Coordinates of C-alpha atoms in Angstrom, one line a residue:
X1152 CA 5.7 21.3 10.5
X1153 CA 2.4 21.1 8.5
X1154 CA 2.0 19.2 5.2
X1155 CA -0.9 19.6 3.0
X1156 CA -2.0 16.8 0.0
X1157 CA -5.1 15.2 -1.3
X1158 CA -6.1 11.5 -1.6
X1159 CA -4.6 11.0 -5.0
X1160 CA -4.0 12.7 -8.2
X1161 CA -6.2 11.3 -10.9
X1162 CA -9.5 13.1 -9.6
X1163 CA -8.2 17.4 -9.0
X1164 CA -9.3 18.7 -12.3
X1165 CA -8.6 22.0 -11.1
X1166 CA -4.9 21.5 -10.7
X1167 CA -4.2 20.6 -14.3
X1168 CA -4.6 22.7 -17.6
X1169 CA -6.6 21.4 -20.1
X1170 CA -6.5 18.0 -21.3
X1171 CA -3.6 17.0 -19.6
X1172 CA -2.4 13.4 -19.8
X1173 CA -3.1 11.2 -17.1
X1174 CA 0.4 9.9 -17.3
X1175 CA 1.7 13.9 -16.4
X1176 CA -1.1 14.7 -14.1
X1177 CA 1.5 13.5 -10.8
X1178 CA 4.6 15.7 -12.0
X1179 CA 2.3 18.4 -12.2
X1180 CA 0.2 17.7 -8.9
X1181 CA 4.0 17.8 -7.4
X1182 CA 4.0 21.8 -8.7
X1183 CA 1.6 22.2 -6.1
X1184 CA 1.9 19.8 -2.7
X1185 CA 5.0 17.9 -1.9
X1186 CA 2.7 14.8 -0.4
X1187 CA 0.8 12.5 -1.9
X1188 CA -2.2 9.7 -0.3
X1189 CA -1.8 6.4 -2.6
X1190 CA -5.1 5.2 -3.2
X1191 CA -4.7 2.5 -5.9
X1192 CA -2.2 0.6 -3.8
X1193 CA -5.7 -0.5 -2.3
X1194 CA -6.8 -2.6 -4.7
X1195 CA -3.6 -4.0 -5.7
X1196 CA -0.2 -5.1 -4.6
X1197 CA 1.1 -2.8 -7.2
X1198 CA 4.5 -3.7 -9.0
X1199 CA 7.9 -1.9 -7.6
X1200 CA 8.6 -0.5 -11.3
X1201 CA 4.7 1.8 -10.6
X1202 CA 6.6 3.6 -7.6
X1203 CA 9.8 3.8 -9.0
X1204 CA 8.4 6.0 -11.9
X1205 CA 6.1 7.7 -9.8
X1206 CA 9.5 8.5 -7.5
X1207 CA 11.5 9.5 -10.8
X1208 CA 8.2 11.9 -11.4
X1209 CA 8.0 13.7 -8.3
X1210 CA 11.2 16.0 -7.0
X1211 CA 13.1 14.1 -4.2
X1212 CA 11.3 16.1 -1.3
X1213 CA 8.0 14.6 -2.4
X1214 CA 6.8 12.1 0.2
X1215 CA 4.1 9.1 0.0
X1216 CA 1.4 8.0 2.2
X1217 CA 0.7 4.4 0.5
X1218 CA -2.3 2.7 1.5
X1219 CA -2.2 -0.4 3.0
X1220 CA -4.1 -3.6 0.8
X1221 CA -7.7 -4.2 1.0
X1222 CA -6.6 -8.1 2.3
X1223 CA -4.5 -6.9 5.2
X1224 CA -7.3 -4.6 6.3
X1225 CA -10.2 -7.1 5.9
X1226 CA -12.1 -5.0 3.1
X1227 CA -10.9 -8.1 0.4
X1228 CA -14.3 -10.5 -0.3
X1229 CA -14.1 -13.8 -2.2
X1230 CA -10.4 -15.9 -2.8
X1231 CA -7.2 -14.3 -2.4
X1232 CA -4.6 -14.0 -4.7
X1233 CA -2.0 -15.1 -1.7
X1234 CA -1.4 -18.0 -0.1
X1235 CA -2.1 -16.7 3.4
X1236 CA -1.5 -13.6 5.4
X1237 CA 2.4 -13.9 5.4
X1238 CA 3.1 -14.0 1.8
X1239 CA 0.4 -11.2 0.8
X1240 CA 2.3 -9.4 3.5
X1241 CA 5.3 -9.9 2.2
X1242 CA 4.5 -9.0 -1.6
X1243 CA 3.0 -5.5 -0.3
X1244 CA 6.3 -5.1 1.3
X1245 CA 8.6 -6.1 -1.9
X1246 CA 6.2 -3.7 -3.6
X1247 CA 6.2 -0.5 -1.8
X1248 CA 10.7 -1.4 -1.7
X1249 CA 11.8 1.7 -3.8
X1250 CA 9.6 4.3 -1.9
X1251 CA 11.2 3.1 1.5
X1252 CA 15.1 2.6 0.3
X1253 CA 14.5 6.3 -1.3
X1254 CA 13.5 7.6 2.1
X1255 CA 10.3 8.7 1.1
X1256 CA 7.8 6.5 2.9
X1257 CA 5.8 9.2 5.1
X1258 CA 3.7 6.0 6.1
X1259 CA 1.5 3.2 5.0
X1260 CA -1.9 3.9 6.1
X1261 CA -4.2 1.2 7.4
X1262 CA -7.8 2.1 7.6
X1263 CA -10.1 -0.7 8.8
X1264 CA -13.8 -1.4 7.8
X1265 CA -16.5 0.0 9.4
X1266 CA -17.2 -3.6 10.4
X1267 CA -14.0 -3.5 12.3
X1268 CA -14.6 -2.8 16.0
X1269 CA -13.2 -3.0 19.1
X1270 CA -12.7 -6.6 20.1
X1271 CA -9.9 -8.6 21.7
X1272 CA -9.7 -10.4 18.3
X1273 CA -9.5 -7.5 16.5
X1274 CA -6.6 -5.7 19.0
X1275 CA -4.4 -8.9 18.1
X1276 CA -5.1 -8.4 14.9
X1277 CA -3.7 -5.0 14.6
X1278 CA -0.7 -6.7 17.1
X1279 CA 0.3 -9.4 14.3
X1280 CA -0.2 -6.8 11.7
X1281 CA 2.3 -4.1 13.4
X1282 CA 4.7 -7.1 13.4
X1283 CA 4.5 -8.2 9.8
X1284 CA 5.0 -4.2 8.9
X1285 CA 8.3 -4.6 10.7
X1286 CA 10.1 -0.9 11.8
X1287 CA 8.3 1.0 8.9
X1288 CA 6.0 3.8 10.0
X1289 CA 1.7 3.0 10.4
X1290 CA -0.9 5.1 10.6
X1291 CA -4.4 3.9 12.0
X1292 CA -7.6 4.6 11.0
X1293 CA -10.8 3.3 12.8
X1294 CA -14.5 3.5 10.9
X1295 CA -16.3 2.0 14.0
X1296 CA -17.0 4.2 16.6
X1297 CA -16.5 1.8 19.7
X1298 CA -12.8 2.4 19.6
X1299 CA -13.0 6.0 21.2
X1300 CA -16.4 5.2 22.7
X1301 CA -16.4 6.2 26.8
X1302 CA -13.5 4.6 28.4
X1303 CA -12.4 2.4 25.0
X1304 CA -10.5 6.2 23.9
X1305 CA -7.8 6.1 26.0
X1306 CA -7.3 2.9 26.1
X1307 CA -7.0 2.7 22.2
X1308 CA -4.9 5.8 22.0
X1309 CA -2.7 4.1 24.8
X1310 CA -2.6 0.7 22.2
X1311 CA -1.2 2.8 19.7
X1312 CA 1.2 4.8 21.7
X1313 CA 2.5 1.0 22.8
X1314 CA 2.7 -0.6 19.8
X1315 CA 3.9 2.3 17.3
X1316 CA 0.9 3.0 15.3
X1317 CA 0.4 6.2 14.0
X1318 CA -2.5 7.6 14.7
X1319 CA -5.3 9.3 12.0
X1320 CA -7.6 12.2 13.1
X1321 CA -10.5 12.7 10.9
X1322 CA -12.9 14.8 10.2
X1323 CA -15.9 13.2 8.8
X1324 CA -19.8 13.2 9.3
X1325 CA -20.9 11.5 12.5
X1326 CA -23.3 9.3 11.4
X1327 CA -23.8 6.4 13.8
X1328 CA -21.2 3.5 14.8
X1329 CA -19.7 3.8 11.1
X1330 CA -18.0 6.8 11.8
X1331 CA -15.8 8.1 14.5
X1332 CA -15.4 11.6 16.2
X1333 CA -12.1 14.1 15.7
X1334 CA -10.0 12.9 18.6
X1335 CA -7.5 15.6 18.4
X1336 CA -4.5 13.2 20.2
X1337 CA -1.1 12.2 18.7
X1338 CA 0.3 8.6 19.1
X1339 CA 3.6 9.2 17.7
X1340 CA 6.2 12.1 18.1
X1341 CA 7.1 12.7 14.5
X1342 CA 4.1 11.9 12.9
X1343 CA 0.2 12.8 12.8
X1344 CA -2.1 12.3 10.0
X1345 CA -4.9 14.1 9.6
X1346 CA -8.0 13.2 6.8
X1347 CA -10.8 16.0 5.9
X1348 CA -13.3 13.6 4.5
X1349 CA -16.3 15.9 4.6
X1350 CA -18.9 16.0 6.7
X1351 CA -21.9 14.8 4.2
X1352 CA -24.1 12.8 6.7
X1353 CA -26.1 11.6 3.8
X1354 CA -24.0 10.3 1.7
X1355 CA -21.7 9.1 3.7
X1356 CA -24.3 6.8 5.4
X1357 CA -26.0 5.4 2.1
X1358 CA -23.3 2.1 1.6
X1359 CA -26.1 0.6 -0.4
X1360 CA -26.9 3.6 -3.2
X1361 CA -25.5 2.7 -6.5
X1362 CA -23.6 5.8 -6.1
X1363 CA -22.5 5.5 -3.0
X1364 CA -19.0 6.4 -4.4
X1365 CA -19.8 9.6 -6.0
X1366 CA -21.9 10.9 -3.1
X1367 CA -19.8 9.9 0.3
X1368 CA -17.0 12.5 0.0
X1369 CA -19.3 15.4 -1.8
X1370 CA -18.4 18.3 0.3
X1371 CA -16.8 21.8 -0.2
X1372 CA -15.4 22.9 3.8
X1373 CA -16.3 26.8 4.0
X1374 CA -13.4 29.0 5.2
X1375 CA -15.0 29.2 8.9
X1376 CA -14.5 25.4 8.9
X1377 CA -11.1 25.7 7.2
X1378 CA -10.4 28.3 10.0
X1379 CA -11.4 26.1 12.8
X1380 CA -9.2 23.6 11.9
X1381 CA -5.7 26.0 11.8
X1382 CA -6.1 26.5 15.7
X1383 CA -6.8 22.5 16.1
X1384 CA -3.6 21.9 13.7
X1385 CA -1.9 24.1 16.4
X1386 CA -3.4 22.3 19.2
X1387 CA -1.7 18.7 17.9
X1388 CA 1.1 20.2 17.4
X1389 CA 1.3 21.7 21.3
X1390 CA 0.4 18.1 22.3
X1391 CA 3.6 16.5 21.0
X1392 CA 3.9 15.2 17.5
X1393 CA 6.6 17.1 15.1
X1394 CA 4.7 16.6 11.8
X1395 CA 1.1 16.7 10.9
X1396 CA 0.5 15.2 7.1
X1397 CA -3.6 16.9 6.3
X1398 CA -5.1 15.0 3.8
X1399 CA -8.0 16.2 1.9
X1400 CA -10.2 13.3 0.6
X1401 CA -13.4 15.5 -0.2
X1402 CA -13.1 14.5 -4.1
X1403 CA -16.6 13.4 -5.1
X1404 CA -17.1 16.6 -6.5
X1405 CA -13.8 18.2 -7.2
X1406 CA -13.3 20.0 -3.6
X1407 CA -10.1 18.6 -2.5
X1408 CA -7.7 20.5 -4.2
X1409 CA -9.7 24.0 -3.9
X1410 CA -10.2 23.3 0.0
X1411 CA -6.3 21.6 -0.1
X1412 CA -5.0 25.1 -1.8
X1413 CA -7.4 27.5 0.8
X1414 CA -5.8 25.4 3.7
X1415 CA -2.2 26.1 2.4
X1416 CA -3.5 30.1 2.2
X1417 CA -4.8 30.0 5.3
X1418 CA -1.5 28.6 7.1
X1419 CA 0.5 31.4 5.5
X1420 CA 2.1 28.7 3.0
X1421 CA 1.7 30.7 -0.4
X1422 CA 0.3 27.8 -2.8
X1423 CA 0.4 28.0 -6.4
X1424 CA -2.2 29.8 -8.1
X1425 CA -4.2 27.0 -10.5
X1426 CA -4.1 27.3 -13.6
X1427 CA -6.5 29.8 -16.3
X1428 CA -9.3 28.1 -17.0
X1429 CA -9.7 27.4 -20.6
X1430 CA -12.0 28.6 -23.2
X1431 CA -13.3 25.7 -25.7
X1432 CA -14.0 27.3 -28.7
X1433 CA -17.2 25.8 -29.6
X1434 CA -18.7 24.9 -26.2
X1435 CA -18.3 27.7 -23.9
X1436 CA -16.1 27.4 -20.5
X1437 CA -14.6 24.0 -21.4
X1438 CA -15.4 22.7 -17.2
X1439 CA -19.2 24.1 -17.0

């Protein structure tokens, strides 16, 4: 089975008519994809009433990849909010509650800094981590290319096959150690998550430009690429994982959901058309 969804719902223009509220924009990204990446969950332990509307939003099929909290990946700078790892563990947990008693955790994603290597200090961290996450499902995603560098690639894929992580192919720009290559491997026999990212070398090496943000994920795949990447879908699937989630997180300028949509065509899914553009009567095409 192959699932497609973007990185979040705020940011797909294309998917909504006009002016749509940003409080309906979910129910009606669920019209289209039946999987969702949780971004904000990021940059807050969000408050277990925030899923439980977002699960009363979305049809009971719908499934959630929540990522994991900027502390417990290392991104957080300056004081926590927490007492210490084990309680800001423990919050996230209480948190993400109603998505996991609903049965409709697909996974909480962990994707480490490109400061993150491959160290013995940084293998036990992932260790303590799998153990504070308890039985729930992980996914693992590396931005430092020493953890599938020479011999370091089986190795790692071998750590995660141990210890239950999930792992996260992507597809990104290979610019230097702060990016890793497409290692088309599963870890876990139901699961594998795959993220399109893009493949903008430039922006996605320029950490320091004011906007950096805007310009890493700026990327529209062609259909050649698109095509590429249904016989590599079919590949991990050969290799022994049930489920492949594809996550499209080329939103800097409005891709995702077009490339999301083409994917879906592609696969022989039948998406949903999007919806009529709209005329403004006084500007012209209302998105131009």
């Amino acid at each position: 089975m192959i699932r497609i969804g973007l990185a979040g719902w705020g940011d797909h223009d294309d998917l909504y008519p006009a002016r749509t509220p940003a409080k309906d924009k979910l129910a009606w990204y669920a019209k289209y994809f039946n999987m969702v990446e949780v971004d904000s969950s990021f940059y807050a332990v969000l408050g277990e009433e925030v899923y439980r509307r977002w699960l009363a939003e979305t049809p009971p099929d719908f499934t959630f990849v929540i990522k994991a909290y900027q502390g417990m990946t290392g991104h957080s700078r300056g004081k926590s909010p927490f007492g210490g790892p084990g309680d800001m563990f423990q919050a996230y947990l209480n948190s993400i509650r109603p998505v996991v008693e609903a049965g409709r955790l697909k996974a909480v994603m962990f994707q480490f800094p490109p400061w993150f290597d491959c160290t013995p200090e940084h293998v036990r961290q992932l260790r303590a981590i799998r153990k504070w996450m308890g039985n729930l499902p992980v996914a693992l995603e590396f931005r430092h290319q020493t953890w599938f560098a020479g011999d370091n690639q089986e190795r790692t894929l071998d750590f995660m096959r141990q210890e239950g992580w999930i792992h996260i192919v992507c597809d990104e720009p290979q610019a230097g150690q702060g990016s890793v290559p497409t290692v088309l491997e599963p870890t876990d026999a139901e699961l594998t998550i795959v993220r399109m990212h893009g493949r903008n070398a430039v922006g996605w090496s320029q950490a320091g430009a004011s906007n950096w943000r805007e310009i890493r994920t700026l990327y529209r795949y062609s259909r050649e690429e698109l095509l590429e990447w249904t016989e590599m879908l079919i590949q991990l699937l050969g290799k022994g994982t049930n489920e492949i989630c594809m996550l499209f997180n080329n939103n800097s300028g409005g891709d995702a959901a077009v490339n999301a949509l083409e994917m879906m065509d592609l696969l022989g899914q039948s998406p949903r058309e999007l919806p009529p553009r709209q005329m403004d009567l006084f500007g012209g095409w209302e998105d131009e």
